[in-house]
């Protein structure tokens, strides 16, 4: 089973015509040395090329827009990062649709009482999100019919206790400050991150 | 040796039992996994005679999550986030066939631009998956550069998918009726630039890995899966194509816009581990051509998602749709009883089917060839367990 069958070169074929660089030649003694040299060459070239490692947290990526949003009128989302949510208290009616959606996903949303008085929110309940459970799918945003719940670019939610992962409606209302400005630059020399 | 026999009979008189060496003692049983980093939450029990494997018993199920049962308690939309968990690196493809099946059940028409966007997301995700697989194959062979490079380049594709879908790995992007959102501004240019860069990188991959004489010697002729065996065992995806069967769902049962795309089914005839490692690479290259065409043909504007009712449902019925994922055919069989929740969902995954070839390939091979054969099967343990 393990005996070498290198005598038969790998023949590869495609339904039309073979692409130029294959079948790659099998290793005969003559091509072995050439193969090693080529392999070493292609690796050592990279000693001179700038690495594209992102130096997080000194550098942070720039995202499109201010986070994932949803337009219920057109029933389509707006591209953006699905990070921590943002809740607009002046729009939320306490209809619980977000919580009902999340029930079948992660059970991350609970409706809690708020002290505020809003005409459009008689029951005075608003969503509270447990980021220990949330999977950032954004389907609660899709479910909200009143433009009250969107997502933001804030993804640094680590905390020392589980309790701190539960965001109350008041915490959710705060607009995060995100200052990522690094973009990937791809040119002839390769890829790199540019601030 | 008279002493020895004397001593044995003496001992037996005193009640000691002497066990004769049997043939079984030659064999050593070894459990590879389930938490071994190489096997990835999957165990297989091998019996070794010296250095040769004489028996192999794959034992999947360590990460069984009951995905199929879970779908019965959620409506068609709520099912999306958990259904992509079995293979988060290919999360667009695993929800692709689900969306197709639900669309067939509920009779939803996907707008044309939406079809293109989800094919683009699916091809980008194929690259992400295959690069991840390649990185692990590299480190399995002790080639640490081949671990670093694909992992790095994969990051660029992840950035691209992040701009498109809003999440780095678990995209939850496909949805019955289309995709969640339209592409962001400048996506097409960025994508094309990256493909050009990436095609250059693929050449370097070939130099450092696939044409590297050491890798060749390690993989060529190891673990032959003949065409007949491949068909008999029911393998799929790159494993099947490496055995000389040019079969690709994108060609055989074109879904969405794939019948408008001109591409070749990449396959090889050598049927060894090298072929199984090389076919996914050829697929990545072909995928670049597909991406260019998709970006080119995508309508400039239009709807991306059909407007759904709150709890989409269709008449009672059943549907089976499949797509070509990074690991082969990935199908969903859904029965609906007319309620917004599926009555039964069966997921048919490539990983499980490729695993069936593992005992066939390992018996007779050397233990040292185990990683070469095992990971070339393009197997994803979590997906197989579902
Ligand atoms: S993003 Fe998903 S998991 Fe998180 S709260 Fe919304 S619906 Fe629940
Ligand atoms: S956030 Fe939206 S869906 Fe949730 S309770 Fe408020 S208005 Fe309703």
Coordinates of C-alpha atoms and ligand atoms in Angstrom, one line a residue:
Chain A
X1 CA 0.0 0.0 0.0
X2 CA 2.7 2.4 0.9
X3 CA 5.1 1.4 -1.9
X4 CA 5.9 4.4 -4.0
X5 CA 4.2 4.7 -7.3
X6 CA 6.2 7.8 -8.3
X7 CA 7.1 6.1 -11.5
X8 CA 3.7 7.1 -12.8
X9 CA 3.4 10.9 -13.0
X10 CA 0.1 12.3 -11.7
X11 CA -2.1 12.8 -14.7
X12 CA -4.7 15.4 -14.2
X13 CA -7.3 16.3 -16.7
X14 CA -10.2 18.6 -17.0
X15 CA -13.2 18.3 -19.2
X16 CA -11.9 20.8 -21.7
X17 CA -8.2 21.6 -21.9
X18 CA -5.6 21.4 -19.2
X19 CA -4.6 24.7 -17.6
X20 CA -1.0 25.7 -18.3
X21 CA 0.7 24.8 -15.1
X22 CA -0.5 21.3 -14.6
X23 CA 0.0 18.4 -14.6
X24 CA 2.9 19.3 -12.3
X25 CA 5.9 17.2 -13.1
X26 CA 6.6 14.3 -10.9
X27 CA 9.9 14.3 -9.0
X28 CA 12.7 12.7 -10.9
X29 CA 16.2 13.3 -9.6
X30 CA 16.7 16.2 -12.1
X31 CA 13.6 18.0 -11.0
X32 CA 14.1 17.3 -7.3
X33 CA 16.9 19.8 -7.0
X34 CA 15.0 22.3 -9.0
X35 CA 11.9 21.7 -6.9
X36 CA 13.8 22.4 -3.7
X37 CA 15.4 25.5 -5.0
X38 CA 12.1 26.8 -6.2
X39 CA 10.4 26.1 -2.9
X40 CA 13.2 27.8 -0.9
X41 CA 13.2 30.7 -3.3
X42 CA 9.4 31.3 -3.0
X43 CA 9.7 31.2 0.7
X44 CA 12.8 33.4 1.1
X45 CA 11.4 36.1 -1.1
X46 CA 9.0 36.9 1.7
X47 CA 11.8 37.9 4.0
X48 CA 11.8 41.2 2.1
X49 CA 8.1 41.7 1.8
X50 CA 6.3 43.6 4.4
X51 CA 4.0 41.5 6.6
X52 CA 0.4 42.2 6.7
X53 CA -0.2 41.3 10.3
X54 CA -2.6 43.7 11.9
X55 CA -1.1 45.1 15.1
X56 CA -4.2 44.8 17.2
X57 CA -5.0 46.6 19.5
X58 CA -2.8 49.5 18.4
X59 CA -4.3 49.2 15.0
X60 CA -7.9 48.5 14.3
X61 CA -9.7 47.8 11.1
X62 CA -12.0 50.2 9.4
X63 CA -15.4 48.9 8.8
X64 CA -18.0 49.8 6.3
X65 CA -20.7 52.1 7.8
X66 CA -21.8 52.3 11.4
X67 CA -22.8 48.7 11.8
X68 CA -25.6 46.5 10.4
X69 CA -28.9 48.1 10.0
X70 CA -32.2 47.0 8.7
X71 CA -34.8 48.9 6.7
X72 CA -38.2 47.3 7.4
X73 CA -39.9 49.2 4.6
X74 CA -37.8 47.7 1.9
X75 CA -37.2 44.5 4.0
X76 CA -33.5 44.5 3.4
X77 CA -30.5 45.0 5.5
X78 CA -27.7 47.6 5.1
X79 CA -24.2 46.2 5.2
X80 CA -22.2 46.8 8.3
X81 CA -20.4 45.0 11.1
X82 CA -22.7 43.1 13.4
X83 CA -21.3 44.2 16.7
X84 CA -23.0 45.3 19.9
X85 CA -26.5 46.6 19.5
X86 CA -27.8 50.1 19.8
X87 CA -31.3 50.8 21.0
X88 CA -33.1 54.1 20.2
X89 CA -35.4 54.7 23.2
X90 CA -37.4 57.3 21.3
X91 CA -38.4 54.7 18.8
X92 CA -38.8 51.4 20.7
X93 CA -42.4 50.6 21.4
X94 CA -41.9 47.6 23.5
X95 CA -43.5 45.3 21.0
X96 CA -41.2 42.4 22.0
X97 CA -40.7 41.2 18.4
X98 CA -37.0 41.2 18.9
X99 CA -37.3 39.1 22.0
X100 CA -39.6 36.6 20.3
X101 CA -37.2 36.2 17.4
X102 CA -34.3 35.6 19.7
X103 CA -36.2 33.0 21.7
X104 CA -35.5 30.5 19.0
X105 CA -31.9 31.6 18.5
X106 CA -30.0 32.3 21.7
X107 CA -32.6 33.6 24.2
X108 CA -30.3 36.6 24.7
X109 CA -33.0 39.2 24.8
X110 CA -35.2 39.8 27.9
X111 CA -37.8 42.6 28.1
X112 CA -37.2 44.8 31.2
X113 CA -39.0 47.7 32.7
X114 CA -37.6 51.1 32.2
X115 CA -38.4 54.2 34.3
X116 CA -38.8 56.4 31.3
X117 CA -42.3 57.7 30.2
X118 CA -42.9 57.4 26.4
X119 CA -46.2 57.9 24.7
X120 CA -45.4 55.2 22.2
X121 CA -44.2 52.7 24.9
X122 CA -47.1 52.5 27.4
X123 CA -45.9 49.3 29.0
X124 CA -42.5 50.9 29.5
X125 CA -40.5 47.8 28.5
X126 CA -37.4 47.6 26.4
X127 CA -35.0 44.9 25.4
X128 CA -32.0 44.0 27.5
X129 CA -29.3 41.9 25.8
X130 CA -27.1 39.3 27.4
X131 CA -23.9 39.2 25.4
X132 CA -22.9 36.0 27.1
X133 CA -25.6 34.3 25.0
X134 CA -25.9 36.5 21.9
X135 CA -24.4 35.1 18.7
X136 CA -24.5 38.4 16.8
X137 CA -26.8 37.0 14.0
X138 CA -28.7 40.3 13.8
X139 CA -32.0 38.6 13.2
X140 CA -33.5 40.7 16.0
X141 CA -32.6 43.8 14.0
X142 CA -34.4 42.3 11.0
X143 CA -37.4 41.7 13.2
X144 CA -37.7 45.2 14.6
X145 CA -40.4 47.1 12.6
X146 CA -39.7 50.6 14.1
X147 CA -36.1 51.3 13.3
X148 CA -35.3 51.1 17.1
X149 CA -32.7 48.3 17.2
X150 CA -29.5 48.4 15.1
X151 CA -26.0 47.1 15.5
X152 CA -22.7 49.0 15.9
X153 CA -19.0 48.6 15.2
X154 CA -18.3 47.9 18.8
X155 CA -17.0 44.4 19.2
X156 CA -14.8 44.7 22.3
X157 CA -17.2 43.4 24.9
X158 CA -15.0 41.3 27.1
X159 CA -15.6 41.7 30.8
X160 CA -14.5 40.1 34.1
X161 CA -17.9 39.0 35.2
X162 CA -20.9 37.5 33.5
X163 CA -23.2 40.2 35.0
X164 CA -21.3 42.9 33.1
X165 CA -22.2 41.1 29.9
X166 CA -25.8 41.9 30.4
X167 CA -26.5 45.3 28.8
X168 CA -29.5 47.2 30.1
X169 CA -31.6 49.4 27.8
X170 CA -29.7 52.4 29.1
X171 CA -26.4 50.9 28.2
X172 CA -27.6 49.8 24.8
X173 CA -28.6 53.4 24.1
X174 CA -25.0 54.7 24.2
X175 CA -23.4 55.2 20.9
X176 CA -20.0 53.5 20.9
X177 CA -16.9 55.4 19.9
X178 CA -15.0 53.3 17.4
X179 CA -11.9 54.7 15.8
X180 CA -10.6 51.9 13.6
X181 CA -8.9 53.4 10.5
X182 CA -6.7 50.7 9.1
X183 CA -7.4 49.4 5.7
X184 CA -5.8 46.6 3.7
X185 CA -3.9 47.8 0.8
X186 CA -3.3 45.3 -1.9
X187 CA -0.8 46.2 -4.7
X188 CA 1.9 44.6 -6.8
X189 CA 4.1 44.0 -3.8
X190 CA 1.5 42.2 -1.8
X191 CA -1.0 43.0 0.9
X192 CA -0.4 45.3 3.9
X193 CA -2.4 47.2 6.4
X194 CA -2.3 51.0 6.2
X195 CA -3.5 53.4 8.8
Chain B
X1 CA 15.6 -24.8 28.7
X2 CA 14.9 -27.6 31.0
X3 CA 15.1 -25.2 34.0
X4 CA 12.4 -23.0 32.5
X5 CA 10.0 -25.8 32.0
X6 CA 10.7 -27.1 35.4
X7 CA 10.0 -23.7 36.8
X8 CA 6.8 -23.4 34.8
X9 CA 5.5 -26.7 36.1
X10 CA 6.5 -25.7 39.6
X11 CA 4.6 -22.5 39.3
X12 CA 1.6 -24.2 37.9
X13 CA 1.6 -26.6 40.9
X14 CA 1.4 -23.5 43.1
X15 CA -1.7 -22.3 41.2
X16 CA -0.1 -19.8 38.8
X17 CA -1.6 -19.6 35.4
X18 CA 0.6 -19.3 32.4
X19 CA -0.9 -17.5 29.5
X20 CA 0.5 -18.6 26.2
X21 CA 1.3 -15.8 23.8
X22 CA -1.5 -15.7 21.2
X23 CA -1.6 -14.1 17.8
X24 CA -3.7 -11.2 19.2
X25 CA -0.8 -10.0 21.3
X26 CA 1.0 -8.9 18.2
X27 CA -1.6 -6.2 17.7
X28 CA -1.6 -2.9 19.5
X29 CA -4.9 -1.0 19.8
X30 CA -4.5 2.7 19.6
X31 CA -7.2 5.4 20.0
X32 CA -6.5 8.4 17.9
X33 CA -8.6 11.2 19.3
X34 CA -11.1 12.3 20.4
X35 CA -9.4 15.4 21.6
X36 CA -6.2 15.1 19.7
X37 CA -5.6 18.4 18.0
X38 CA -5.0 16.7 14.7
X39 CA -8.1 14.6 14.6
X40 CA -10.4 17.5 15.6
X41 CA -13.0 16.0 18.0
X42 CA -13.2 12.7 16.3
X43 CA -11.8 9.4 17.3
X44 CA -10.7 6.4 15.3
X45 CA -9.5 3.3 16.8
X46 CA -6.7 1.6 14.9
X47 CA -5.1 -1.8 15.5
X48 CA -1.4 -1.9 14.6
X49 CA 0.8 -4.8 13.6
X50 CA 4.2 -3.2 14.0
X51 CA 4.0 -0.1 12.0
X52 CA 1.1 -1.2 9.8
X53 CA -2.5 -0.5 10.4
X54 CA -4.6 -3.7 10.2
X55 CA -7.9 -2.5 11.4
X56 CA -9.5 0.9 11.6
X57 CA -12.8 1.8 13.3
X58 CA -13.9 5.4 13.0
X59 CA -16.0 6.5 15.9
X60 CA -17.7 9.8 15.2
X61 CA -20.3 11.5 17.4
X62 CA -18.2 13.3 19.9
X63 CA -19.5 16.7 18.9
X64 CA -23.0 15.6 18.0
X65 CA -25.3 18.6 18.6
X66 CA -28.7 17.4 17.4
X67 CA -28.9 20.0 14.7
X68 CA -31.6 18.1 12.9
X69 CA -33.8 17.8 15.9
X70 CA -33.3 21.4 16.8
X71 CA -34.7 22.6 13.5
X72 CA -38.1 21.1 14.4
X73 CA -38.5 23.7 17.2
X74 CA -37.6 26.8 15.3
X75 CA -39.2 28.5 12.3
X76 CA -37.5 28.6 8.9
X77 CA -35.7 31.9 9.6
X78 CA -34.7 31.2 13.2
X79 CA -33.0 28.0 12.0
X80 CA -30.3 29.9 10.1
X81 CA -27.9 30.8 12.9
X82 CA -27.7 27.3 14.4
X83 CA -27.6 25.4 11.1
X84 CA -24.3 27.0 10.2
X85 CA -22.6 25.8 13.4
X86 CA -21.6 22.4 12.1
X87 CA -19.1 24.0 9.8
X88 CA -18.6 27.6 10.6
X89 CA -15.7 28.0 8.2
X90 CA -18.1 27.2 5.3
X91 CA -21.2 28.8 6.9
X92 CA -22.5 30.3 3.7
X93 CA -22.6 27.0 1.9
X94 CA -24.2 25.1 4.6
X95 CA -27.1 27.6 4.8
X96 CA -27.2 27.8 1.0
X97 CA -28.8 24.4 0.3
X98 CA -31.1 25.0 3.3
X99 CA -32.3 28.3 1.8
X100 CA -32.8 26.6 -1.6
X101 CA -34.9 23.8 -0.1
X102 CA -37.0 26.3 1.9
X103 CA -37.5 28.4 -1.2
X104 CA -38.7 25.3 -3.0
X105 CA -41.1 24.5 -0.2
X106 CA -42.5 27.9 0.2
X107 CA -42.4 29.0 -3.4
X108 CA -40.3 32.1 -2.8
X109 CA -38.6 33.6 -5.9
X110 CA -35.1 35.0 -5.3
X111 CA -34.3 38.3 -7.1
X112 CA -31.6 37.9 -9.7
X113 CA -29.1 40.2 -7.9
X114 CA -29.7 38.3 -4.7
X115 CA -28.8 35.0 -6.5
X116 CA -25.5 36.5 -7.7
X117 CA -24.6 37.9 -4.3
X118 CA -25.1 34.6 -2.6
X119 CA -23.1 32.8 -5.2
X120 CA -20.3 35.3 -4.6
X121 CA -20.5 34.8 -0.9
X122 CA -20.5 31.1 -1.4
X123 CA -17.4 31.1 -3.5
X124 CA -15.6 33.4 -1.1
X125 CA -16.5 31.1 1.7
X126 CA -15.2 28.1 -0.3
X127 CA -11.8 29.9 -0.4
X128 CA -11.9 30.5 3.3
X129 CA -12.7 26.9 4.0
X130 CA -10.2 25.4 1.7
X131 CA -7.5 27.7 2.9
X132 CA -8.2 26.6 6.5
X133 CA -8.2 23.0 5.4
X134 CA -4.9 23.5 3.5
X135 CA -3.3 25.2 6.6
X136 CA -4.1 22.1 8.7
X137 CA -2.9 19.8 6.0
X138 CA 0.4 21.7 5.9
X139 CA 0.9 21.4 9.6
X140 CA -0.1 17.7 9.5
X141 CA 2.9 17.2 7.1
X142 CA 5.1 19.3 9.3
X143 CA 5.3 22.1 6.8
X144 CA 4.7 25.1 9.0
X145 CA 5.0 27.7 6.2
X146 CA 2.0 26.1 4.6
X147 CA 0.2 26.7 7.9
X148 CA 1.1 30.3 8.1
X149 CA 0.5 31.4 4.5
X150 CA -3.1 30.1 4.0
X151 CA -4.0 31.3 7.5
X152 CA -2.8 34.7 6.6
X153 CA -4.4 34.9 3.2
X154 CA -7.6 33.5 4.6
X155 CA -7.7 36.5 6.9
X156 CA -8.0 38.8 3.8
X157 CA -11.0 36.8 2.6
X158 CA -12.5 37.0 6.0
X159 CA -12.1 40.8 5.9
X160 CA -13.9 40.8 2.6
X161 CA -16.7 38.6 3.9
X162 CA -16.9 40.8 7.0
X163 CA -17.5 43.8 4.8
X164 CA -20.2 41.9 2.9
X165 CA -22.0 40.1 5.6
X166 CA -21.1 41.8 8.9
X167 CA -19.6 38.8 10.6
X168 CA -16.2 37.3 10.3
X169 CA -17.0 33.6 10.5
X170 CA -20.6 32.9 11.2
X171 CA -22.2 35.0 8.6
X172 CA -25.9 34.0 8.8
X173 CA -26.1 35.7 5.4
X174 CA -28.2 33.4 3.2
X175 CA -31.8 33.5 4.1
X176 CA -34.8 31.9 2.4
X177 CA -35.6 34.5 -0.2
X178 CA -32.1 35.8 -1.0
X179 CA -29.4 37.5 1.1
X180 CA -29.6 39.7 4.2
X181 CA -28.1 42.8 2.7
X182 CA -26.8 44.3 -0.5
X183 CA -23.0 44.6 -1.2
X184 CA -21.3 47.6 0.4
X185 CA -19.8 50.4 -1.8
X186 CA -16.6 49.5 -3.6
X187 CA -17.0 45.8 -2.9
X188 CA -16.5 44.8 -6.5
X189 CA -13.2 46.6 -6.9
X190 CA -11.9 45.4 -3.6
X191 CA -12.9 41.8 -4.4
X192 CA -11.3 41.9 -7.9
X193 CA -8.0 43.4 -6.5
X194 CA -7.9 40.6 -4.0
X195 CA -8.5 37.9 -6.5
X196 CA -5.6 39.1 -8.6
X197 CA -3.3 39.2 -5.6
X198 CA -4.6 35.8 -4.5
X199 CA -3.9 34.1 -7.8
X200 CA -0.3 35.2 -7.5
X201 CA -0.2 33.7 -4.1
X202 CA -1.6 30.4 -5.4
X203 CA 1.5 30.1 -7.7
X204 CA 3.7 30.5 -4.6
X205 CA 1.7 27.8 -2.8
X206 CA 2.4 25.5 -5.7
X207 CA 6.1 26.2 -5.6
X208 CA 6.5 25.8 -1.9
X209 CA 4.1 23.0 -1.2
X210 CA 2.6 21.1 -4.1
X211 CA 5.8 21.0 -6.2
X212 CA 8.0 20.6 -3.2
X213 CA 9.7 17.2 -3.7
X214 CA 9.4 16.4 0.0
X215 CA 5.6 16.9 -0.1
X216 CA 5.4 14.9 -3.3
X217 CA 7.3 12.0 -1.8
X218 CA 5.2 12.1 1.3
X219 CA 1.9 12.0 -0.4
X220 CA 2.2 10.4 -3.8
X221 CA 1.0 6.9 -4.0
X222 CA -0.2 6.9 -0.5
X223 CA -3.8 5.8 0.1
X224 CA -5.0 4.9 -3.3
X225 CA -8.8 5.1 -3.7
X226 CA -9.7 3.7 -7.0
X227 CA -12.5 5.1 -9.1
X228 CA -14.7 2.0 -8.5
X229 CA -14.1 2.1 -4.8
X230 CA -14.8 5.8 -4.7
X231 CA -18.1 5.3 -6.3
X232 CA -18.9 2.2 -4.3
X233 CA -18.1 3.9 -1.0
X234 CA -20.1 6.9 -2.0
X235 CA -17.5 9.6 -1.4
X236 CA -18.1 13.1 -2.7
X237 CA -16.5 16.4 -3.5
X238 CA -12.7 16.7 -3.9
X239 CA -12.2 13.1 -2.8
X240 CA -14.4 11.8 -5.6
X241 CA -12.9 14.1 -8.2
X242 CA -9.4 13.1 -7.1
X243 CA -10.3 9.5 -8.0
X244 CA -11.0 10.5 -11.5
X245 CA -14.8 11.2 -11.5
X246 CA -15.5 14.7 -12.8
X247 CA -18.6 15.3 -10.7
X248 CA -19.5 18.7 -9.3
X249 CA -22.9 19.7 -8.2
X250 CA -22.4 23.2 -9.6
X251 CA -22.2 21.5 -13.0
X252 CA -24.4 18.4 -12.5
X253 CA -27.4 20.2 -10.9
X254 CA -26.7 23.9 -11.4
X255 CA -28.4 26.0 -8.8
X256 CA -29.1 29.7 -8.9
X257 CA -26.8 31.3 -11.5
X258 CA -24.2 28.6 -11.9
X259 CA -25.6 27.5 -15.3
X260 CA -24.5 30.9 -16.7
X261 CA -21.0 30.5 -15.5
X262 CA -18.3 28.9 -17.6
X263 CA -16.0 26.8 -15.5
X264 CA -14.3 23.4 -15.6
X265 CA -14.7 20.6 -13.2
X266 CA -11.2 20.0 -11.8
X267 CA -10.3 16.4 -11.4
X268 CA -7.3 14.1 -11.3
X269 CA -6.8 10.4 -12.1
X270 CA -4.0 9.4 -9.7
X271 CA -6.4 8.8 -6.9
X272 CA -3.7 9.1 -4.2
X273 CA -3.4 11.5 -1.3
X274 CA -1.6 13.9 -3.4
X275 CA -4.5 14.1 -5.8
X276 CA -6.9 14.6 -2.9
X277 CA -4.7 17.4 -1.6
X278 CA -4.3 19.0 -5.1
X279 CA -7.9 19.0 -6.2
X280 CA -9.1 21.5 -3.6
X281 CA -6.2 23.7 -4.7
X282 CA -7.4 23.5 -8.3
X283 CA -10.9 24.2 -7.1
X284 CA -9.6 27.4 -5.4
X285 CA -8.1 28.5 -8.6
X286 CA -11.2 27.7 -10.6
X287 CA -13.2 29.5 -7.9
X288 CA -11.3 32.7 -8.7
X289 CA -12.5 32.4 -12.4
X290 CA -16.0 31.9 -11.1
X291 CA -15.8 34.9 -8.9
X292 CA -14.6 37.1 -11.7
X293 CA -17.5 36.1 -13.9
X294 CA -20.0 36.5 -11.1
X295 CA -18.8 40.0 -10.3
X296 CA -18.8 40.8 -13.9
X297 CA -22.3 39.5 -14.6
X298 CA -24.0 40.7 -11.5
X299 CA -26.8 43.2 -12.2
X300 CA -25.8 46.7 -11.2
X301 CA -28.9 47.3 -9.1
X302 CA -32.0 45.5 -8.0
X303 CA -33.6 43.7 -5.1
X304 CA -31.5 41.3 -3.2
X305 CA -34.1 39.7 -1.0
X306 CA -37.7 38.7 -1.6
X307 CA -40.1 40.2 0.8
X308 CA -41.3 37.5 3.1
X309 CA -44.3 37.1 5.3
X310 CA -43.6 37.2 9.0
X311 CA -43.5 33.5 9.5
X312 CA -42.8 32.0 6.0
X313 CA -44.6 28.8 5.4
X314 CA -45.7 26.7 2.4
X315 CA -48.1 24.0 1.7
X316 CA -47.3 20.5 3.2
X317 CA -44.6 18.9 1.1
X318 CA -41.0 17.9 0.9
X319 CA -37.9 19.3 -0.8
X320 CA -34.4 18.1 -1.3
X321 CA -31.7 20.5 -2.6
X322 CA -28.0 20.3 -2.6
X323 CA -25.0 22.5 -3.3
X324 CA -21.3 21.9 -3.8
X325 CA -19.7 22.9 -0.6
X326 CA -16.0 22.8 0.3
X327 CA -16.3 19.2 1.2
X328 CA -18.6 18.0 -1.5
X329 CA -22.3 17.6 -1.9
X330 CA -24.2 19.2 0.9
X331 CA -27.9 18.5 0.9
X332 CA -31.0 19.3 2.9
X333 CA -34.1 17.2 2.9
X334 CA -37.0 19.1 4.5
X335 CA -40.5 17.9 5.2
X336 CA -43.0 20.6 5.9
X337 CA -46.5 20.0 7.4
X338 CA -47.7 23.4 6.5
X339 CA -46.7 25.1 9.7
X340 CA -43.9 27.7 9.9
X341 CA -41.6 25.1 11.5
X342 CA -40.2 22.2 9.5
X343 CA -41.6 18.8 10.4
X344 CA -38.3 17.0 9.8
X345 CA -34.9 18.1 8.5
X346 CA -32.2 15.7 7.3
X347 CA -28.8 17.1 6.5
X348 CA -26.6 15.1 4.2
X349 CA -23.0 16.2 4.5
X350 CA -19.9 15.5 2.5
X351 CA -17.7 14.9 5.6
X352 CA -19.7 11.9 6.8
X353 CA -19.6 10.3 3.4
X354 CA -15.9 10.8 3.0
X355 CA -15.2 9.4 6.4
X356 CA -16.5 6.0 5.2
X357 CA -13.5 5.8 3.0
X358 CA -11.2 6.1 6.0
X359 CA -11.1 2.4 7.1
X360 CA -10.7 1.4 3.5
X361 CA -7.7 3.6 3.0
X362 CA -6.0 3.1 6.4
X363 CA -6.0 -0.7 6.5
X364 CA -2.6 -1.7 5.1
X365 CA -1.1 1.7 5.4
X366 CA 1.7 2.7 7.8
X367 CA 0.8 4.6 10.9
X368 CA 3.1 7.4 9.8
X369 CA 0.9 7.8 6.7
X370 CA -2.2 8.2 8.8
X371 CA -2.2 12.1 8.9
X372 CA -1.5 12.3 5.2
X373 CA -4.4 10.0 4.4
X374 CA -6.8 11.2 7.0
X375 CA -6.7 15.0 6.4
X376 CA -6.6 14.6 2.7
X377 CA -10.1 13.2 2.9
X378 CA -11.3 16.8 3.4
X379 CA -13.1 15.8 6.5
X380 CA -14.7 18.1 9.0
X381 CA -15.6 16.2 12.2
X382 CA -18.2 18.6 13.5
X383 CA -20.1 18.6 10.2
X384 CA -20.1 14.8 10.1
X385 CA -21.6 14.7 13.6
X386 CA -24.1 17.5 13.0
Ligands
LIG1 S1 -28.1 39.2 17.4 FE1 -29.2 37.2 17.3 S2 -28.6 36.2 19.2 FE2 -28.1 38.4 19.5 S3 -29.8 39.2 20.5 FE3 -30.2 39.5 18.3 S4 -31.3 37.7 17.6 FE4 -30.5 37.3 19.7
LIG2 S1 -36.4 47.1 19.8 FE1 -37.9 47.0 18.1 S2 -38.7 44.9 18.1 FE2 -37.7 45.2 20.1 S3 -39.3 45.9 21.5 FE3 -38.4 47.7 20.7 S4 -39.6 48.2 18.9 FE4 -40.1 46.1 19.4

